[in-house]
PDB file of C-alpha atoms in Angstrom:
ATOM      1  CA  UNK U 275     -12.931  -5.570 -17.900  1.00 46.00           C
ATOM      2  CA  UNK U 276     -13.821  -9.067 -16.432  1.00 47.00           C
ATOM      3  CA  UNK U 277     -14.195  -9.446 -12.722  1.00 59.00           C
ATOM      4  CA  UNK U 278     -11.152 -11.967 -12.820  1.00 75.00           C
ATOM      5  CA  UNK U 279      -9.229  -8.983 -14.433  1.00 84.00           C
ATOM      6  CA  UNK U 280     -10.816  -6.211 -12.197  1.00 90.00           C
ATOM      7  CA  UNK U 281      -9.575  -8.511  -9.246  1.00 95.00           C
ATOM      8  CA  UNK U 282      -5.832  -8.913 -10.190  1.00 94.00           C
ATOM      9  CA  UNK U 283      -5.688  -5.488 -11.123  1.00 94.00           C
ATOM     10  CA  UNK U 284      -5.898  -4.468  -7.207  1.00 96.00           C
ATOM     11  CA  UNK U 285      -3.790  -7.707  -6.289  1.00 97.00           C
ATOM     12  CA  UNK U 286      -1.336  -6.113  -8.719  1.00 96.00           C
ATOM     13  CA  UNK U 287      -1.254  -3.170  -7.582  1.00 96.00           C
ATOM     14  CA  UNK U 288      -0.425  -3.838  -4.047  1.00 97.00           C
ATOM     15  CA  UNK U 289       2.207  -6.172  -4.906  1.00 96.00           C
ATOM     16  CA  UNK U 290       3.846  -3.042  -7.205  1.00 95.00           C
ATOM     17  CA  UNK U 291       3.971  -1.325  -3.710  1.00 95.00           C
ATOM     18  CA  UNK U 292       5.732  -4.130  -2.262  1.00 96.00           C
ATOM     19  CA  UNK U 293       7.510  -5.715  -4.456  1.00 94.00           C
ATOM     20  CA  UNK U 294       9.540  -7.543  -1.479  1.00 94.00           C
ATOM     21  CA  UNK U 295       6.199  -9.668  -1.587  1.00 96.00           C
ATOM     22  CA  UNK U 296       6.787 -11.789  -4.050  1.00 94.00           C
ATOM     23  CA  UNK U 297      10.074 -13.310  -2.448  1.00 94.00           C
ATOM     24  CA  UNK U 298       8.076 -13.529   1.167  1.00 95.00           C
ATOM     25  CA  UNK U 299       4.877 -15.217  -0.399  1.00 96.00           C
ATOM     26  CA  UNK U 300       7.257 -18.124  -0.536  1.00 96.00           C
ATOM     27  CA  UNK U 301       6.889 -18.614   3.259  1.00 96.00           C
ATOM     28  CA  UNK U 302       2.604 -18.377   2.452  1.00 97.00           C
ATOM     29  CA  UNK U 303       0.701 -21.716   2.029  1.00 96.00           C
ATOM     30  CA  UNK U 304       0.100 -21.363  -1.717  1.00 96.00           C
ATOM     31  CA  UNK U 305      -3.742 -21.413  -1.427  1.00 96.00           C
ATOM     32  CA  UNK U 306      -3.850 -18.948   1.238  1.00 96.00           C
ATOM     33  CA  UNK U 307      -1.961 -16.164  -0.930  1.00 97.00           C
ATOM     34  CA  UNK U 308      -4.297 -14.883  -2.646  1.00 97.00           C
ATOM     35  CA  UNK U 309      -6.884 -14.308  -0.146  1.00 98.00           C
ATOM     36  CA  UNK U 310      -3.928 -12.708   2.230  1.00 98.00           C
ATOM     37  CA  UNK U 311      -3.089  -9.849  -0.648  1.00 98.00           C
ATOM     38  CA  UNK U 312      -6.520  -9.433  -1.092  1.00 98.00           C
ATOM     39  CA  UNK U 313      -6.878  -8.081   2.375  1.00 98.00           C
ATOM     40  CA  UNK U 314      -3.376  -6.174   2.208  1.00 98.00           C
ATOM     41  CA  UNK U 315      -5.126  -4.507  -0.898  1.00 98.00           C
ATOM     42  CA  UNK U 316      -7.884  -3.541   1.157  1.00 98.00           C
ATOM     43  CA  UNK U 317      -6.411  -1.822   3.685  1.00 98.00           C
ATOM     44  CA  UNK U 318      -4.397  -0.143   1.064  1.00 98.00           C
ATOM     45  CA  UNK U 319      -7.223   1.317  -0.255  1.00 97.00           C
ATOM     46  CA  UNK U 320      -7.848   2.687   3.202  1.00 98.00           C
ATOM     47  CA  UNK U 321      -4.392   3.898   3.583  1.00 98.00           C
ATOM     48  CA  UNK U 322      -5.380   5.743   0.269  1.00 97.00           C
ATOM     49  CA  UNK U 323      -8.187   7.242   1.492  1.00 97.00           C
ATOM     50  CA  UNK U 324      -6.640   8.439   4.511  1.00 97.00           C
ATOM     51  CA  UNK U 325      -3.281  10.284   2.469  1.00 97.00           C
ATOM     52  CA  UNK U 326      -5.577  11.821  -0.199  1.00 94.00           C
ATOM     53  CA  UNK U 327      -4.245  15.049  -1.454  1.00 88.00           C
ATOM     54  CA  UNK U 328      -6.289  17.545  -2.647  1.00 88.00           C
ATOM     55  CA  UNK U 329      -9.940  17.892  -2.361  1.00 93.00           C
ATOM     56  CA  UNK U 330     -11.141  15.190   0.196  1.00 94.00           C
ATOM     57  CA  UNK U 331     -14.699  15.120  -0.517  1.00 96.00           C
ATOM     58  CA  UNK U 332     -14.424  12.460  -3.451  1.00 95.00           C
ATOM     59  CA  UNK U 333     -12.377  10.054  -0.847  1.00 96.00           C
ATOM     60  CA  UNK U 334     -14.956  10.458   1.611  1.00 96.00           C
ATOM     61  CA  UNK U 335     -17.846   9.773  -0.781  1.00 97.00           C
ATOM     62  CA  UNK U 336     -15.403   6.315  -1.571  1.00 97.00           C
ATOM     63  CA  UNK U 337     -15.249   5.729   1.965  1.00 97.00           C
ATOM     64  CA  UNK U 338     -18.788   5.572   2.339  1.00 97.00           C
ATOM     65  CA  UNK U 339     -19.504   3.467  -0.523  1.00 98.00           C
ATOM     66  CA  UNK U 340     -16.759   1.032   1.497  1.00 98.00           C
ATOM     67  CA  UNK U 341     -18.756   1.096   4.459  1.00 98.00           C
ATOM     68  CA  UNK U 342     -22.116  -0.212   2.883  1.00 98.00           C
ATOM     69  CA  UNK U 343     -19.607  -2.439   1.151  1.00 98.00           C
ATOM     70  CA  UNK U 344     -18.157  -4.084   4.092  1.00 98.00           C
ATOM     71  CA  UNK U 345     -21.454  -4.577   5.870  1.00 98.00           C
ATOM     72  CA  UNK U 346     -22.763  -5.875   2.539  1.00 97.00           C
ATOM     73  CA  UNK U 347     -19.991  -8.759   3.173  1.00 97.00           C
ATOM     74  CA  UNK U 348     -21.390  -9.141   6.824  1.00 95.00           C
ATOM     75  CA  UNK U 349     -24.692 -10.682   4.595  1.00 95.00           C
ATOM     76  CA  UNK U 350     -22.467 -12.163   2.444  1.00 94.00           C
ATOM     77  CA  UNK U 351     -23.215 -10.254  -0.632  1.00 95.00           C
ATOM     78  CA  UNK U 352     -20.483  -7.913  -2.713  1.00 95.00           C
ATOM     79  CA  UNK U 353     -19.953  -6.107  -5.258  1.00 96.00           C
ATOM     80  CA  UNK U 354     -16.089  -5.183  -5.232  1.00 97.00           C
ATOM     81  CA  UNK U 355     -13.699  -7.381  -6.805  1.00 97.00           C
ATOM     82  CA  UNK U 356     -12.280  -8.120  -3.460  1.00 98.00           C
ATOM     83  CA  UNK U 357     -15.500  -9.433  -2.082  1.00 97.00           C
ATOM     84  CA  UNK U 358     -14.249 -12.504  -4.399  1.00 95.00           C
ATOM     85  CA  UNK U 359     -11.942 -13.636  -1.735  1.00 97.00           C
ATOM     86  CA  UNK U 360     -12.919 -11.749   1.499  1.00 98.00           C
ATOM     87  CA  UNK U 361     -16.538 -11.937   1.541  1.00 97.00           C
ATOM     88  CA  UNK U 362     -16.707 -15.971   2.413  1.00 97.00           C
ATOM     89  CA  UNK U 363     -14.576 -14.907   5.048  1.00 97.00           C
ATOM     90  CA  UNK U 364     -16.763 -14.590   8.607  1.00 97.00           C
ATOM     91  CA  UNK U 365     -14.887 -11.890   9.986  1.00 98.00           C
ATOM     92  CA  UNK U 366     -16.574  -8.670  12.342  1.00 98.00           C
ATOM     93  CA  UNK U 367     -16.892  -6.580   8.660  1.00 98.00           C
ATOM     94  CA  UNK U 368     -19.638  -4.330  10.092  1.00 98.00           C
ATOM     95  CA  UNK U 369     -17.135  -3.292  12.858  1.00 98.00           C
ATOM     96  CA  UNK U 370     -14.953  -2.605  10.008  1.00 98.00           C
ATOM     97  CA  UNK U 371     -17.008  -0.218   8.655  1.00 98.00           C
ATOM     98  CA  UNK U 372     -18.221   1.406  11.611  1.00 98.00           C
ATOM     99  CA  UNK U 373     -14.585   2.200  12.308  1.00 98.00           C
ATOM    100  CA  UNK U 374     -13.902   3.724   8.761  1.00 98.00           C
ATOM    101  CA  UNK U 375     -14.820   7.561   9.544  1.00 97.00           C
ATOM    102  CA  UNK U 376     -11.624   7.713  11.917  1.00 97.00           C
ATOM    103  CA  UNK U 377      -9.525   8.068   8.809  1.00 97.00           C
ATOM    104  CA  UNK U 378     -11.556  11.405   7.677  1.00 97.00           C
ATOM    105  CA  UNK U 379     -10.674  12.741  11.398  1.00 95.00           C
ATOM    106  CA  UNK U 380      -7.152  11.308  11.301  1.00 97.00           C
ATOM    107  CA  UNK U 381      -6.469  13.590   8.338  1.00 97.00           C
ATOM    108  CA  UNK U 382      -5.874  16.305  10.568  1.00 96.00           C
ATOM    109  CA  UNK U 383      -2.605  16.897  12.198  1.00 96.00           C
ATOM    110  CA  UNK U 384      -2.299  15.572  15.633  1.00 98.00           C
ATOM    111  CA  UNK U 385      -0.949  17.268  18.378  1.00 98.00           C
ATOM    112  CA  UNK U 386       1.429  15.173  19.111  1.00 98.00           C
ATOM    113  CA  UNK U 387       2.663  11.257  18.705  1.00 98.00           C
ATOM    114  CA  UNK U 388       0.276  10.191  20.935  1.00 98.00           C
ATOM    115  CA  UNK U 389      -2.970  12.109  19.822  1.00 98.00           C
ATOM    116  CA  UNK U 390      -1.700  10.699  16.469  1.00 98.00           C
ATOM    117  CA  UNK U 391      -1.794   7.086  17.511  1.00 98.00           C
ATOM    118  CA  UNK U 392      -4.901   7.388  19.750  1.00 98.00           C
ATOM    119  CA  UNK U 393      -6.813   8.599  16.418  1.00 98.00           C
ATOM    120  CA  UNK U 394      -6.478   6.026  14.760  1.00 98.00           C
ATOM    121  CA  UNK U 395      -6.935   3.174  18.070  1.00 98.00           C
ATOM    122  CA  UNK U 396     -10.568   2.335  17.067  1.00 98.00           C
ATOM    123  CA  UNK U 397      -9.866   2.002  13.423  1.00 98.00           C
ATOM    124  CA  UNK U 398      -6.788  -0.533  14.362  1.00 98.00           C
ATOM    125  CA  UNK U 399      -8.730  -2.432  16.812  1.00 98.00           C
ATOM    126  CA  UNK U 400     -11.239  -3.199  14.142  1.00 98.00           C
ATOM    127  CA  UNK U 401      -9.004  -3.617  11.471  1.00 98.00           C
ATOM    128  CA  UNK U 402      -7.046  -6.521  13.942  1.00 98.00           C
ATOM    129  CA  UNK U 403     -10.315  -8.152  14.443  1.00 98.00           C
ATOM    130  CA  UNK U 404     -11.148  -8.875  11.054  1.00 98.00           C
ATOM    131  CA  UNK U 405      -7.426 -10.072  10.248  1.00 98.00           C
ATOM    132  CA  UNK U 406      -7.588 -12.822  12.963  1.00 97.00           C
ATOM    133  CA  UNK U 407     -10.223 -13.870  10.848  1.00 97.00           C
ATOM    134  CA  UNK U 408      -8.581 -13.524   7.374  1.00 98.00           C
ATOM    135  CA  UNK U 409      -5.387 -14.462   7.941  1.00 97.00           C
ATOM    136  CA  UNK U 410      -5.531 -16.854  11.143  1.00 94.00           C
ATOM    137  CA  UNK U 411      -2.683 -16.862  13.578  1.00 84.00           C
ATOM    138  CA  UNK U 412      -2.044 -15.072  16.573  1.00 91.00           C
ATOM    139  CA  UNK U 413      -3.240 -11.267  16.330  1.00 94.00           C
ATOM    140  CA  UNK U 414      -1.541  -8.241  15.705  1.00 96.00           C
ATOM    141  CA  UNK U 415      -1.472  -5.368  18.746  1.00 97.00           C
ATOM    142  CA  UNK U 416      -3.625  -2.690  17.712  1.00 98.00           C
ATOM    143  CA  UNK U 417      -0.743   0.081  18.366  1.00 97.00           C
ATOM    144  CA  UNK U 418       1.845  -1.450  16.286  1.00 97.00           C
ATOM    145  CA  UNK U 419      -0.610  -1.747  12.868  1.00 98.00           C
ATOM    146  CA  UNK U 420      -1.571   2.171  13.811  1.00 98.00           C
ATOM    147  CA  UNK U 421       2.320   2.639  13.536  1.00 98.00           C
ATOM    148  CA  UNK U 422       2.271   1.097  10.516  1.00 98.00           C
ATOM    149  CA  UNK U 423      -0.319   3.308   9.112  1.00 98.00           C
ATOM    150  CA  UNK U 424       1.500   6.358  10.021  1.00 98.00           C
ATOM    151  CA  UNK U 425       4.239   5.232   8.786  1.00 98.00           C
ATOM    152  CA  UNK U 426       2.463   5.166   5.307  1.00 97.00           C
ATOM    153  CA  UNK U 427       0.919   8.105   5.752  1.00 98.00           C
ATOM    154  CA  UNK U 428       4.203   9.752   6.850  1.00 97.00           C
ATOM    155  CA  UNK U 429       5.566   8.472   3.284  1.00 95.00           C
ATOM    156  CA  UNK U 430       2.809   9.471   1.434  1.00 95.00           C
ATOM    157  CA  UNK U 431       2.008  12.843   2.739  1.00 95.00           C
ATOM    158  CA  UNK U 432       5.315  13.879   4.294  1.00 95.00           C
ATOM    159  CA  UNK U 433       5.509  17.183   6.550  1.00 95.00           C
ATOM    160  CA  UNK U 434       1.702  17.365   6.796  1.00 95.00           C
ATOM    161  CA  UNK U 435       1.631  13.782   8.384  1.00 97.00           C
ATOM    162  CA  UNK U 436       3.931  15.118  11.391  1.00 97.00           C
ATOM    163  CA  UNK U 437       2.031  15.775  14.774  1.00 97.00           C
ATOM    164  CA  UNK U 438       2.498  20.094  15.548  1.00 97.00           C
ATOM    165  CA  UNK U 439       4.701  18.819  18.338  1.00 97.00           C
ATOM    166  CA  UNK U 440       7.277  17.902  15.550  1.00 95.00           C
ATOM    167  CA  UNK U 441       6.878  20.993  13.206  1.00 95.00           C
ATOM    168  CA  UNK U 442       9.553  23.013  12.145  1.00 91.00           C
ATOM    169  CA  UNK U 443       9.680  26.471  13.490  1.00 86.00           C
ATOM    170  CA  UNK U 444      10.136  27.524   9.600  1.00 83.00           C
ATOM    171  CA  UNK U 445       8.240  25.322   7.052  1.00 76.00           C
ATOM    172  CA  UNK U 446      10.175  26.594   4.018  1.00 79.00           C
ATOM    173  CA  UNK U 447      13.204  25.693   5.544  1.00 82.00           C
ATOM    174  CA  UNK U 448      14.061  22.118   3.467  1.00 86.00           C
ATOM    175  CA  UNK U 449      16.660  21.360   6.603  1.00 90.00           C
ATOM    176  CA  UNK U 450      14.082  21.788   8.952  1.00 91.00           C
ATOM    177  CA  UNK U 451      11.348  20.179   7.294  1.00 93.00           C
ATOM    178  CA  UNK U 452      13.644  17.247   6.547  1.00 94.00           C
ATOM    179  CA  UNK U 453      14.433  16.998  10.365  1.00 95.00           C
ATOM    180  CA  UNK U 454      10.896  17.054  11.689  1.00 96.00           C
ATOM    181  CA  UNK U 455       9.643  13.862   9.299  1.00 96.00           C
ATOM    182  CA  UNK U 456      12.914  11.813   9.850  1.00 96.00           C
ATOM    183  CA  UNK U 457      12.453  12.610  13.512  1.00 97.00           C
ATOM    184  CA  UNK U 458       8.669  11.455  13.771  1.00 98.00           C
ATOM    185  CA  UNK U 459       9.734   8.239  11.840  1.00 97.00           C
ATOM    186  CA  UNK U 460      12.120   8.062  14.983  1.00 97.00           C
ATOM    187  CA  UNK U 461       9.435   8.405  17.211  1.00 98.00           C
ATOM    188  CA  UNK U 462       6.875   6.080  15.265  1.00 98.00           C
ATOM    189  CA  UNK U 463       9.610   3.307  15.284  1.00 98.00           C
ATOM    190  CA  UNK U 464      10.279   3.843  19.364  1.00 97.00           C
ATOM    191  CA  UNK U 465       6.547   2.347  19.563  1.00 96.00           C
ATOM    192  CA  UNK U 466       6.792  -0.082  16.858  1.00 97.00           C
ATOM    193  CA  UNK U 467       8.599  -3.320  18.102  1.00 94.00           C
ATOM    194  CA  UNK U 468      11.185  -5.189  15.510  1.00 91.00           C
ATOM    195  CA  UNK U 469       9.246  -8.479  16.176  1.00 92.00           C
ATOM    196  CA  UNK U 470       5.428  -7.701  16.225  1.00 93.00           C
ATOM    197  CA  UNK U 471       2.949  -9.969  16.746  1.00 95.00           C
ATOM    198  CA  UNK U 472       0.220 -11.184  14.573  1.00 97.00           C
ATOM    199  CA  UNK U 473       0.309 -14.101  11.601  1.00 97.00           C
ATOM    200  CA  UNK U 474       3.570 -14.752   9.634  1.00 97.00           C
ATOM    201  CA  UNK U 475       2.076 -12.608   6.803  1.00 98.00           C
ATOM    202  CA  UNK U 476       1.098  -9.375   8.909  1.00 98.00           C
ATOM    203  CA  UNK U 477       5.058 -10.116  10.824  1.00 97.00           C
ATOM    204  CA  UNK U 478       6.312 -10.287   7.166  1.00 97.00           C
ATOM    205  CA  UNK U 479       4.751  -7.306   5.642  1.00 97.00           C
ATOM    206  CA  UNK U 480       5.518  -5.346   9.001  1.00 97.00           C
ATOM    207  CA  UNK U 481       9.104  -6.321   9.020  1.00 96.00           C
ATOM    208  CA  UNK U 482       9.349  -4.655   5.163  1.00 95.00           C
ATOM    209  CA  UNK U 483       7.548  -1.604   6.512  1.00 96.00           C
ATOM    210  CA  UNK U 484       9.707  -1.135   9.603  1.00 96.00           C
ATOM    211  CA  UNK U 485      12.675  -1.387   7.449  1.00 94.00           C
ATOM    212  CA  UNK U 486      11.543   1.186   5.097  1.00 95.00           C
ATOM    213  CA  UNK U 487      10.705   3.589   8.065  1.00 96.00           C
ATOM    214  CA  UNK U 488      14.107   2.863   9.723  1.00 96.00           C
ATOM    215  CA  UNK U 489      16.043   4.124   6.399  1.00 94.00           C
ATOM    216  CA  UNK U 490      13.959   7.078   6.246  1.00 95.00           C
ATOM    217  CA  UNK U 491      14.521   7.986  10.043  1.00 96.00           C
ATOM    218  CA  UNK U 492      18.300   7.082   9.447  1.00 94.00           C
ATOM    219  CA  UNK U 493      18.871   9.671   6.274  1.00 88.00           C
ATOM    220  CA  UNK U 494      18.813   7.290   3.798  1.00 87.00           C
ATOM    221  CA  UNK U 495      16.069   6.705   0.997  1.00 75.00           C
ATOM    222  CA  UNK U 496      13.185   4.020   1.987  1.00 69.00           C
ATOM    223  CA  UNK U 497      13.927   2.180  -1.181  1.00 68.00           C
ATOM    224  CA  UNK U 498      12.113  -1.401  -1.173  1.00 68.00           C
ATOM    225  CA  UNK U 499      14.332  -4.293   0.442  1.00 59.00           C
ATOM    226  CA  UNK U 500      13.215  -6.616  -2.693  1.00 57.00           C
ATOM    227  CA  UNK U 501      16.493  -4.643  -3.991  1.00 67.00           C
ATOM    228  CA  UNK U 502      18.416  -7.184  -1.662  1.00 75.00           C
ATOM    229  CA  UNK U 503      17.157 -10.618  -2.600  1.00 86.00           C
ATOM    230  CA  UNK U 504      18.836 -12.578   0.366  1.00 88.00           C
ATOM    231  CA  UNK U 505      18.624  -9.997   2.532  1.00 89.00           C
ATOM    232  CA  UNK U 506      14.976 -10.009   2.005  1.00 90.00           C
ATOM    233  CA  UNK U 507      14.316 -13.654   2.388  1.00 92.00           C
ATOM    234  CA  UNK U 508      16.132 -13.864   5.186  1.00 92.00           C
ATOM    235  CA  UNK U 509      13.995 -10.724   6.932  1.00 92.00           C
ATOM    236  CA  UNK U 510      10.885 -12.934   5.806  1.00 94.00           C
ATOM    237  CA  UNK U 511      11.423 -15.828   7.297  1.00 94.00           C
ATOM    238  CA  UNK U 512      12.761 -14.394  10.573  1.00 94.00           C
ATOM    239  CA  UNK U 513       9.508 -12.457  10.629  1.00 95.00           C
ATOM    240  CA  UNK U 514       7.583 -15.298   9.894  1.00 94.00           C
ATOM    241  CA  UNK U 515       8.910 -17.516  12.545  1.00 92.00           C
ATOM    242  CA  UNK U 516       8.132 -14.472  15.007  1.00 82.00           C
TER     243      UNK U 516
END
C-alpha cells in the first residue's frame, strides 16, 4: 500500500464514523480539510485506544509507539501516514505525548462524573493545545473535549464506561443497565454546553457529537444526523458561526 493510500485509508475511516462530515466540510476552507480530518483521525485513534476491549496490553504497546511518534513530529520527522499533514504543523506534540498514559488510567471506572472528567483533564489540556495549533481559531475548553471523549467512550464501551456512582444495583438487569448509561449521558451533557468554544471545525464536530449523546440520553438510538441533510447543514453552520 502507498503512503498516499495508507493516508486516506485513516481519513476514510474517520469520515465513515461521521458521515455528517462530509455535508459540514462545506463550511471548511477547502485546503484546510484535509489537514483538519487528519487530526480528527488522530484523536480517534486515541479514543480507540482508550475503549479497547479485551486484552489491553497490545493498545498500550500502540500507545507507546504514538508517544515516540508524536515527539518524533516535535523534530519534525514521522513515520505515520498522518505525519503527512500534522508533522509541518508546530504544535506542543511532546506535551501530547506526555499526556497519552492518562488514557491507560482512564480505563478504569471512575467513581463518579467528576473523578471521570478529572482523569482525563491533563490529556484534554494537551490535546487543546495542539489543536489551537492545527486548526487555528479560538480554543476549545478542556472540560467540554473530555465530555466529548466520554461520550465516545460511553458509546463504545457502554455500562463499563459509567462512573460506580451510576451503576445499577443489578447488572443483569437490561432495565437497569439501560437506565444507568442513558442517565450518565444526562449527566455528561449537563457539563457539555450546546455552543462550545474552539474553531468552527472542533464547534462542528462537537455539535454532531452532542446530538448523538442527547438521543441516547433521551431513549432514542444515536443514529448519525447526516440522515437529515438540512437538518445537518443547518446544525453546521450554526456551530460554525459559534
Amino acid at each position: 500500500m502507498s503512503g498516499s493510500d495508507a493516508l486516506g485509508g485513516f481519513l476514510e475511516k474517520w469520515r465513515a464514523r461521521w458521515p455528517e462530515w462530509r455535508l459540514a466540510e462545506v463550511f471548511v476552507p477547502l485546503e484546510q480539510r484535509e489537514r483538519v480530518v487528519a487530526w480528527f483521525a488522530l484523536l480517534q485513534e486515541f479514543d480507540d485506544i482508550l475503549n479497547i476491549a479485551g486484552d489491553p496490553l497490545p493498545a498500550d504497546a500502540k500507545l507507546g509507539w504514538w508517544g515516540t511518534e508524536l515527539r518524533d513530529w516535535a523534530g519534525h520527522r514521522s513515520r505515520h501516514p498522518l505525519g503527512r499533514l500534522l508533522e509541518p504543523v508546530e504544535a506542543p506534540w511532546s506535551a501530547l505525548a506526555d499526556a497519552l498514559p492518562a488514557l491507560v488510567a482512564a480505563r478504569a471506572r471512575a467513581a463518579d462524573g467528576g473523578a471521570a472528567l478529572a482523569a482525563l483533564a491533563g490529556y484534554a489540556q494537551a490535546v487543546v493545545a495542539v489543536e489551537a495549533a492545527v486548526l487555528g481559531g479560538p480554543r476549545a475548553e478542556p472540560r467540554a473535549l473530555a465530555a466529548q471523549v466520554l461520550a465516545t467512550r460511553l458509546a463504545e464501551a457502554g455500562l463499563q464506561a459509567v462512573p460506580q456512582a451510576r451503576q445499577p444495583v443489578d447488572t443483569e438487569a437490561t432495565a437497569g443497565r439501560e437506565s444507568a448509561q442513558r442517565e450518565w449521558a444526562g449527566e455528561l451533557l449537563a457539563v457539555w454546553p450546546a455552543r462550545v468554544e474552539g474553531a468552527p471545525a472542533r464547534r462542528m464536530w462537537a455539535a454532531f457529537a452532542r446530538h448523538r449523546l442527547a438521543r441516547f440520553a433521551d431513549g432514542q438510538l444515536p443514529r448519525p444526523a447526516s440522515r437529515w441533510p438540512l437538518r445537518t447543514l443547518w446544525q453546521a453552520w450554526r456551530a460554525a458561526q459559534g
